[in-house]
Amino acid sequence: MLEQLIKIDKGATENLKDQIKQSISVAILDELIVLDKPIPSSRKLSTALKVSRQTVMFAFEELVDDGYLISKERKGYFVNPSILSGRAMKPSKPKLRNDETSSPQWQQRFTKEPSKQINILKPSDWQKFPYPFTSGQIDPKTFPIAEWRECSKQALNVLAVNDWTSDTLDADDPQLIEQIQQRILPRRGVWAKPEEILITVGTQNSLYILSNLLAGNGRKIAMENPGYTDARNIFDIHFDHVIPQPVDKGGIVVNSQLGDVDYVYVTPSHQWPTSVTMPIDRREKLLAKAEQEDFIIIEDDYEIETNYIEEPVAALKSLDDNGRVIYMSSLSKFLAPGLRMGFMVGPKALIDEARALRRLMMRHPPLNTQRMTALFLSRGHYESLINRLWRIYKSKWHILTEAIERYIPSNEKLPINGGTSCWVRGPNNLDCRILQKLAKEHGILIELGDIAFSQQIKPKNYFRIGLTVIPEHKIVPGIKLLGQLIQDITLR
Ligand SMILES: Cc1ncc(COP(=O)(O)O)c(C=O)c1O
């Protein structure tokens, strides 16, 4: 019986002993093992599970140490009844009627339905595809495991543990603030005081906090169109008016439409999704317009330092003398998006309110992750990582841009100098959804372009191709095949 409850997966990341421990402890807590009889012997279990007897023995011994089992001499191992004490009793009264009329009408209670928004989808099994032109992910093989391990060990020493086990209510790890202030921001031309920096759970979280703080009372926000889908979705559920502003080869167009807005959200370093960089004169024009019309600029500097043919352009924030730019970025693009490590920079008055609001949401992002990240930055590992990935991405980017020009019909030439993805305009009669489906059947993953547009009737012939996870040697064959599929679809 017990052997049937133990799930073993020899390909799992957890070792066999831990898998056995886990299954037995769950079975004990679910009261699936009788208390007054010994559990099957290690010999019996090892034969049934096809693992070594020693592995089972180790699992039993640790379960004894953890208080799940007790060992009785010459009788075997038994469930320790005290592990089950203090648990809530299963309800004995008959269950209430469970039909349509008695269960809550959830649809009528929702004041927002974010699940209905059109969103970016990234297949989690991209690694199984031969041509994953997925964007926004990193290749786990490039993650600096040894360096991160060393920092996590350091974050576990007694002094560090004293620092991060307490809940600080709303404060961040001062060491991380210092590293961001001294190492990350100056590279972008941004100088900030510690009290002007807030750690967030990624740019997504920064945008959410800001929207929650600044929207309402009929306030208007303008954003690039095409523009970042996640940002639009966040703005849509907070602001009464989200104004789509056209994008050209210099990024967001600065015109009279911006005369009537309170906020403008932009991605100047590499406009999402086109990847064009906003030139300096456009930046100055935008800042002057902000001054003239009294609006605030939200700068999402998500893809720092991925220029391959020109020097990186300093952040818009670096030109901001009057505190009109709220700057945000994260470590998602180079370190790992799964870490959810981001930050926001703005005037102290704004950061104070954002911090107070963040406290209501989550108090603060986990302090152990903040400390590990601080250590990682302080040892210079982040700069080395950027340099290493920059070389890899640069090489892939040249191959990718050339392949697109050669094999994708009817591509529009944009003045791009880098980024981690390419925005492609296919022939006018291309439907990116049909292409995405067909491409997937041929092992190619691409990202839909229509999700970037705000209008009801969206252009269908755009799509995005990411370069971060695709192996370099797969780029040309993948793009060639994609080009053929586009021809097949559009010349039908
Ligand atoms: C435009 C834009 N902003 C921000 C981010 C990063 O978001 P986060 O920091 O929440 O991972 C991305 C990630 O793909 C992005 O495309």
XYZ file of C-alpha atoms and ligand atoms in Angstrom:
508
model
C 0.000 0.000 0.000
C 2.685 2.526 1.053
C 4.771 1.677 -1.982
C 1.851 2.750 -4.172
C 1.769 6.133 -2.467
C 5.430 6.849 -3.130
C 6.049 8.693 -6.359
C 9.525 8.378 -7.796
C 10.687 10.400 -10.763
C 14.257 9.550 -11.678
C 14.458 12.604 -13.954
C 13.366 15.073 -11.253
C 15.725 17.661 -9.759
C 15.054 16.355 -6.220
C 17.108 13.330 -5.194
C 15.465 9.937 -4.599
C 15.813 10.061 -0.817
C 14.003 13.420 -0.679
C 11.286 12.184 -3.026
C 10.669 9.159 -0.776
C 10.647 11.374 2.319
C 8.233 13.769 0.702
C 5.776 11.035 -0.323
C 5.843 9.309 3.052
C 5.383 12.540 5.008
C 2.431 13.556 2.825
C 0.871 10.095 3.270
C 1.294 10.411 7.041
C -0.267 13.886 7.172
C -3.145 12.730 4.986
C -3.661 9.922 7.530
C -3.262 7.268 4.869
C -0.964 5.131 7.010
C -2.325 3.182 9.966
C -0.758 4.101 13.266
C -0.484 0.798 15.025
C 1.279 -1.215 12.348
C 4.886 -0.902 11.169
C 5.393 0.636 7.750
C 6.931 -1.702 5.127
C 10.590 -2.470 5.763
C 13.380 -0.706 3.888
C 14.164 -3.990 2.131
C 10.606 -4.368 0.882
C 10.310 -0.732 -0.171
C 13.652 -0.681 -1.950
C 12.657 -3.726 -4.020
C 9.238 -2.299 -4.838
C 10.608 1.124 -5.763
C 13.745 -0.171 -7.487
C 16.046 2.061 -5.460
C 18.899 1.117 -3.152
C 18.070 -0.005 0.365
C 20.452 2.593 1.712
C 18.465 5.389 0.079
C 15.291 4.168 1.788
C 17.148 3.814 5.105
C 18.386 7.405 4.878
C 14.858 8.600 4.143
C 13.502 6.700 7.190
C 16.220 8.083 9.451
C 15.530 11.650 8.405
C 11.805 11.110 8.884
C 12.580 9.966 12.431
C 14.702 13.105 12.987
C 11.890 15.264 11.624
C 9.359 13.615 13.960
C 7.262 11.773 11.342
C 8.349 8.251 12.255
C 9.471 6.459 15.369
C 11.702 3.459 15.339
C 10.882 0.532 17.655
C 13.577 -1.975 18.235
C 13.060 -5.238 16.373
C 9.558 -4.072 15.329
C 10.313 -1.518 12.629
C 9.228 2.030 11.869
C 5.843 3.414 12.934
C 4.045 6.686 12.335
C 4.721 9.052 15.217
C 1.170 9.912 16.433
C 2.308 13.260 17.837
C 2.978 14.590 14.305
C -0.797 14.456 13.770
C -1.722 16.280 16.955
C -2.781 19.916 16.800
C -4.356 19.455 13.372
C -7.904 20.565 12.643
C -10.407 17.726 12.694
C -12.114 16.800 9.464
C -15.674 18.249 9.564
C -18.193 15.635 10.638
C -21.387 17.571 9.899
C -23.096 16.881 6.557
C -21.952 19.100 3.699
C -24.189 22.002 2.799
C -26.226 21.777 -0.358
C -23.946 22.536 -3.242
C -25.948 23.639 -6.206
C -26.087 26.638 -8.516
C -28.420 28.675 -6.285
C -26.395 28.328 -3.081
C -22.897 28.895 -4.494
C -21.684 32.492 -4.823
C -22.238 34.217 -8.168
C -18.638 35.181 -8.718
C -19.105 36.821 -12.093
C -21.436 39.374 -10.522
C -18.947 40.203 -7.799
C -15.969 41.032 -9.980
C -15.396 44.717 -10.571
C -12.442 43.876 -12.824
C -11.781 40.862 -14.997
C -8.059 40.886 -15.799
C -8.270 37.305 -17.042
C -10.214 38.608 -20.048
C -7.396 40.915 -21.150
C -5.365 40.053 -24.214
C -1.956 39.145 -22.904
C 1.549 38.061 -23.776
C 1.780 34.271 -23.718
C 5.078 32.453 -23.413
C 5.064 28.675 -23.722
C 6.762 27.243 -20.639
C 8.021 24.258 -22.649
C 10.023 26.395 -25.115
C 13.061 24.205 -24.491
C 11.370 21.360 -26.343
C 11.162 23.328 -29.588
C 13.995 23.308 -32.127
C 13.532 27.001 -32.977
C 12.436 28.897 -29.841
C 12.397 32.534 -30.977
C 10.777 33.227 -27.630
C 11.451 36.622 -26.102
C 11.728 37.803 -22.519
C 13.290 34.589 -21.200
C 16.890 33.736 -20.488
C 18.663 30.525 -21.335
C 19.194 28.766 -17.971
C 22.592 27.643 -19.298
C 23.754 31.255 -19.168
C 22.698 31.755 -15.547
C 25.789 32.311 -13.339
C 25.104 29.348 -11.061
C 28.463 29.260 -9.266
C 28.427 32.976 -8.482
C 24.799 32.944 -7.379
C 25.430 29.889 -5.187
C 28.345 31.653 -3.522
C 26.133 34.693 -2.827
C 23.286 32.578 -1.480
C 25.729 30.844 0.861
C 26.981 34.212 2.024
C 23.397 35.396 2.531
C 22.948 32.443 4.872
C 25.704 33.325 7.307
C 24.494 34.187 10.788
C 24.928 37.944 10.471
C 23.135 38.092 7.155
C 20.327 35.870 8.451
C 19.890 38.283 11.375
C 19.386 41.026 8.832
C 16.825 39.413 6.592
C 14.688 37.194 8.789
C 12.966 40.153 10.436
C 10.157 41.817 8.604
C 11.134 45.447 8.094
C 7.557 46.586 7.423
C 8.398 48.806 4.495
C 12.183 49.120 4.305
C 14.396 47.509 1.684
C 17.812 45.970 2.192
C 20.112 49.031 2.419
C 22.897 46.997 0.809
C 20.812 46.425 -2.310
C 19.770 50.074 -2.500
C 23.442 51.029 -2.292
C 24.439 48.620 -5.060
C 21.689 49.856 -7.363
C 22.593 53.438 -6.584
C 26.321 52.917 -7.125
C 26.578 50.251 -9.780
C 23.456 50.058 -11.921
C 22.112 53.593 -12.135
C 25.375 55.429 -12.958
C 25.866 53.123 -15.968
C 22.596 54.594 -17.244
C 23.608 58.153 -16.379
C 21.214 58.257 -13.420
C 22.288 59.569 -10.003
C 19.862 59.072 -7.165
C 19.814 59.259 -3.384
C 18.901 56.087 -1.431
C 15.550 57.597 -0.439
C 14.717 58.007 -4.127
C 14.918 54.260 -4.844
C 12.294 51.596 -4.178
C 12.826 47.871 -4.749
C 9.941 46.179 -6.515
C 9.005 42.736 -7.717
C 9.972 43.694 -11.266
C 8.866 46.483 -13.586
C 5.428 44.923 -13.734
C 5.084 45.606 -10.025
C 6.519 49.140 -10.361
C 3.900 49.921 -12.992
C 1.136 48.503 -10.860
C 2.168 50.472 -7.767
C 2.451 53.683 -9.771
C -0.889 53.212 -11.485
C -2.595 52.496 -8.208
C -1.067 55.620 -6.747
C -1.548 58.022 -9.626
C -4.708 57.001 -11.486
C -8.274 58.133 -10.752
C -10.138 61.445 -10.927
C -10.278 61.215 -14.709
C -6.476 61.267 -15.108
C -5.119 60.358 -18.518
C -2.083 58.352 -19.439
C -0.615 58.174 -22.937
C 1.451 55.242 -24.083
C 3.180 54.046 -27.194
C 1.047 52.268 -29.782
C 2.172 49.628 -30.569
C 3.273 49.343 -26.964
C 3.990 47.025 -24.061
C 0.948 44.821 -23.550
C 1.491 44.340 -19.816
C 1.723 48.091 -19.265
C -1.488 48.692 -21.233
C -3.318 46.036 -19.265
C -2.198 47.557 -15.963
C -3.163 51.068 -17.094
C -6.503 49.843 -18.457
C -7.657 48.599 -15.082
C -6.566 51.755 -13.255
C -6.870 54.776 -15.541
C -10.096 56.137 -16.998
C -8.297 57.095 -20.197
C -5.377 55.298 -21.815
C -4.406 57.271 -24.907
C -2.590 55.407 -27.698
C 0.200 57.539 -29.087
C 1.765 56.613 -32.451
C 5.332 55.416 -32.741
C 7.729 56.180 -35.575
C 11.396 55.479 -36.243
C 12.347 57.623 -33.241
C 9.925 56.064 -30.758
C 6.867 57.838 -29.377
C 5.652 60.738 -31.520
C 5.638 64.019 -29.600
C 2.704 66.097 -30.840
C -0.287 68.099 -29.672
C -2.093 64.957 -28.531
C 0.226 64.959 -25.538
C -1.128 68.389 -24.596
C -3.976 66.904 -22.625
C -2.446 64.063 -20.623
C -1.179 63.632 -17.077
C 1.335 60.831 -17.680
C 3.250 59.414 -20.619
C 4.697 55.897 -20.503
C 7.697 55.262 -22.772
C 10.396 52.678 -23.493
C 13.082 54.954 -24.995
C 16.152 52.682 -24.920
C 14.458 50.090 -27.124
C 10.855 50.820 -27.843
C 8.675 47.805 -27.133
C 7.981 46.101 -29.517
C 9.812 47.827 -32.390
C 13.212 48.049 -30.608
C 13.923 51.515 -32.071
C 15.998 53.783 -29.853
C 14.694 57.265 -29.156
C 17.274 59.745 -30.435
C 18.520 62.519 -28.217
C 16.567 65.293 -29.974
C 13.296 63.343 -29.493
C 14.159 62.869 -25.820
C 14.711 66.582 -25.413
C 11.474 67.336 -27.233
C 9.540 64.957 -24.991
C 11.029 66.476 -21.837
C 10.285 69.989 -23.068
C 6.713 68.973 -23.837
C 6.388 67.459 -20.355
C 7.537 70.759 -18.882
C 5.269 72.811 -21.103
C 2.149 70.671 -20.581
C 2.924 69.647 -17.005
C 2.870 65.882 -17.482
C 5.035 63.195 -15.880
C 7.070 60.719 -17.904
C 7.274 57.072 -16.846
C 10.452 55.655 -18.336
C 10.627 51.873 -18.587
C 14.310 51.136 -19.173
C 13.733 47.413 -19.402
C 16.447 46.460 -21.798
C 19.490 48.241 -20.552
C 22.734 47.932 -22.406
C 21.836 45.894 -25.429
C 23.089 48.259 -28.116
C 25.420 46.448 -30.469
C 26.349 48.982 -33.110
C 26.401 52.238 -31.202
C 27.242 53.329 -27.677
C 24.343 52.904 -25.237
C 22.219 56.020 -24.970
C 21.889 57.331 -21.420
C 18.464 57.047 -19.851
C 15.893 59.793 -20.384
C 16.014 60.212 -16.617
C 19.610 61.392 -16.930
C 18.383 64.496 -18.782
C 15.661 65.229 -16.264
C 16.520 68.272 -14.166
C 13.077 68.866 -12.726
C 12.054 65.481 -11.350
C 9.549 64.883 -14.159
C 10.738 61.382 -15.007
C 9.944 58.308 -12.973
C 12.510 55.700 -13.931
C 12.093 51.939 -13.640
C 14.075 48.904 -14.588
C 14.771 45.371 -13.429
C 17.281 42.553 -13.483
C 14.929 40.411 -15.552
C 16.712 40.791 -18.872
C 20.192 39.728 -17.835
C 19.942 37.836 -14.563
C 16.575 36.042 -14.554
C 12.973 37.189 -14.978
C 11.911 34.561 -12.449
C 13.784 36.376 -9.663
C 11.364 39.306 -9.950
C 13.930 41.904 -8.930
C 13.107 45.421 -10.028
C 13.462 48.998 -8.878
C 11.897 52.390 -9.307
C 13.584 55.777 -9.033
C 11.738 59.019 -8.475
C 11.475 62.071 -6.248
C 11.430 61.252 -2.523
C 7.808 62.387 -2.120
C 6.688 59.861 -4.727
C 8.901 57.061 -3.449
C 7.605 57.622 0.106
C 4.022 57.144 -1.057
C 4.950 54.213 -3.289
C 6.701 52.594 -0.332
C 3.661 53.103 1.890
C 1.426 51.598 -0.784
C 3.822 48.707 -1.337
C 3.644 48.040 2.386
C -0.104 47.528 2.049
C 0.449 45.124 -0.837
C 3.393 43.034 0.357
C 5.416 45.020 2.901
C 8.546 44.501 0.836
C 9.993 42.079 -1.707
C 11.636 39.106 0.075
C 14.709 40.320 1.948
C 16.765 37.174 1.404
C 16.495 37.623 -2.364
C 17.351 41.294 -1.921
C 20.475 40.348 0.042
C 21.589 37.693 -2.460
C 21.159 40.206 -5.259
C 23.090 42.844 -3.290
C 25.976 40.420 -2.785
C 25.887 39.427 -6.443
C 26.125 43.071 -7.478
C 28.760 44.017 -4.901
C 31.126 41.329 -6.138
C 30.966 42.626 -9.675
C 29.222 39.502 -11.001
C 26.437 41.493 -12.641
C 28.813 43.533 -14.781
C 30.610 40.343 -15.896
C 27.273 38.758 -16.709
C 26.206 41.761 -18.780
C 29.513 41.676 -20.676
C 29.258 37.958 -21.323
C 25.625 38.035 -22.459
C 26.195 41.196 -24.472
C 28.756 39.365 -26.612
C 26.448 36.376 -27.071
C 23.445 38.546 -27.913
C 25.422 40.802 -30.224
C 26.558 37.879 -32.330
C 23.048 36.414 -32.469
C 21.524 39.807 -33.256
C 23.709 40.306 -36.344
C 22.861 36.834 -37.609
C 19.167 37.301 -36.872
C 18.783 40.725 -38.477
C 20.588 39.542 -41.627
C 18.510 36.369 -41.805
C 15.260 38.315 -41.433
C 16.243 40.675 -44.221
C 17.162 37.790 -46.456
C 14.360 35.332 -45.827
C 11.298 37.169 -44.536
C 9.253 38.683 -47.354
C 8.078 42.297 -47.173
C 9.957 43.270 -44.053
C 9.993 46.918 -43.067
C 13.459 48.261 -42.282
C 13.608 49.949 -38.896
C 16.642 51.908 -37.641
C 17.515 49.543 -34.803
C 20.838 49.239 -33.030
C 20.197 46.341 -30.706
C 17.727 44.778 -28.315
C 16.822 41.206 -27.625
C 14.082 40.822 -30.192
C 13.140 41.915 -33.689
C 9.798 43.326 -34.749
C 8.791 42.043 -38.118
C 6.133 43.316 -40.483
C 5.093 40.516 -42.794
C 3.149 40.882 -46.057
C -0.132 42.771 -45.704
C -2.244 39.644 -46.090
C -0.385 37.741 -43.350
C -2.317 36.746 -40.230
C 0.209 36.371 -37.396
C -2.105 34.007 -35.507
C -2.209 31.592 -38.434
C 1.551 31.939 -38.806
C 2.174 31.361 -35.100
C 0.122 28.156 -35.169
C 1.724 26.812 -38.324
C 5.201 27.778 -37.154
C 4.667 25.947 -33.868
C 3.723 22.810 -35.801
C 7.117 23.150 -37.495
C 8.961 23.602 -34.184
C 9.242 27.414 -34.407
C 8.043 29.685 -31.618
C 7.298 33.334 -32.378
C 5.381 36.007 -30.485
C 2.173 37.554 -31.782
C 2.332 41.177 -32.909
C -1.356 42.068 -32.705
C -1.258 42.052 -28.884
C 0.931 45.157 -28.992
C -1.774 47.328 -30.589
C -4.486 49.073 -28.639
C -7.093 49.548 -31.382
C -10.066 47.194 -31.615
C -9.205 46.163 -35.167
C -5.547 45.318 -34.887
C -3.021 44.963 -37.687
C -2.475 41.245 -38.108
C 0.713 41.085 -40.100
C 3.252 41.829 -37.332
C 5.145 39.420 -35.107
C 8.173 39.378 -32.808
C 11.235 37.205 -32.874
C 13.350 36.892 -29.735
C 17.007 35.948 -29.685
C 17.869 35.247 -26.058
C 17.191 31.529 -25.896
C 17.548 30.285 -29.467
C 20.912 28.600 -30.082
C 22.951 30.661 -32.522
C 23.294 27.912 -35.133
C 19.501 27.489 -35.247
C 18.793 31.100 -36.199
C 19.350 30.921 -39.962
C 17.579 27.586 -40.553
C 14.704 28.703 -38.308
C 14.221 32.034 -40.084
C 14.542 30.396 -43.490
C 11.814 27.930 -42.598
C 9.658 30.721 -41.169
C 10.095 32.685 -44.400
C 8.880 29.669 -46.396
C 5.846 29.296 -44.148
C 4.989 32.977 -44.623
C 5.177 32.504 -48.372
C 3.009 29.391 -48.171
C 0.371 31.283 -46.208
C 0.365 34.537 -48.142
C 0.689 33.163 -51.679
C -2.078 30.600 -51.207
C 8.654 46.669 -22.092
C 9.038 45.818 -20.930
N 9.138 46.383 -19.733
C 9.520 45.655 -18.667
C 9.834 44.329 -18.772
C 10.365 43.581 -17.589
O 9.391 43.319 -16.738
P 9.745 42.708 -15.321
O 10.788 43.565 -14.714
O 8.443 42.819 -14.611
O 10.194 41.309 -15.528
C 9.694 43.679 -19.974
C 9.952 42.239 -20.071
O 9.820 41.594 -21.043
C 9.308 44.443 -21.095
O 9.197 43.869 -22.295
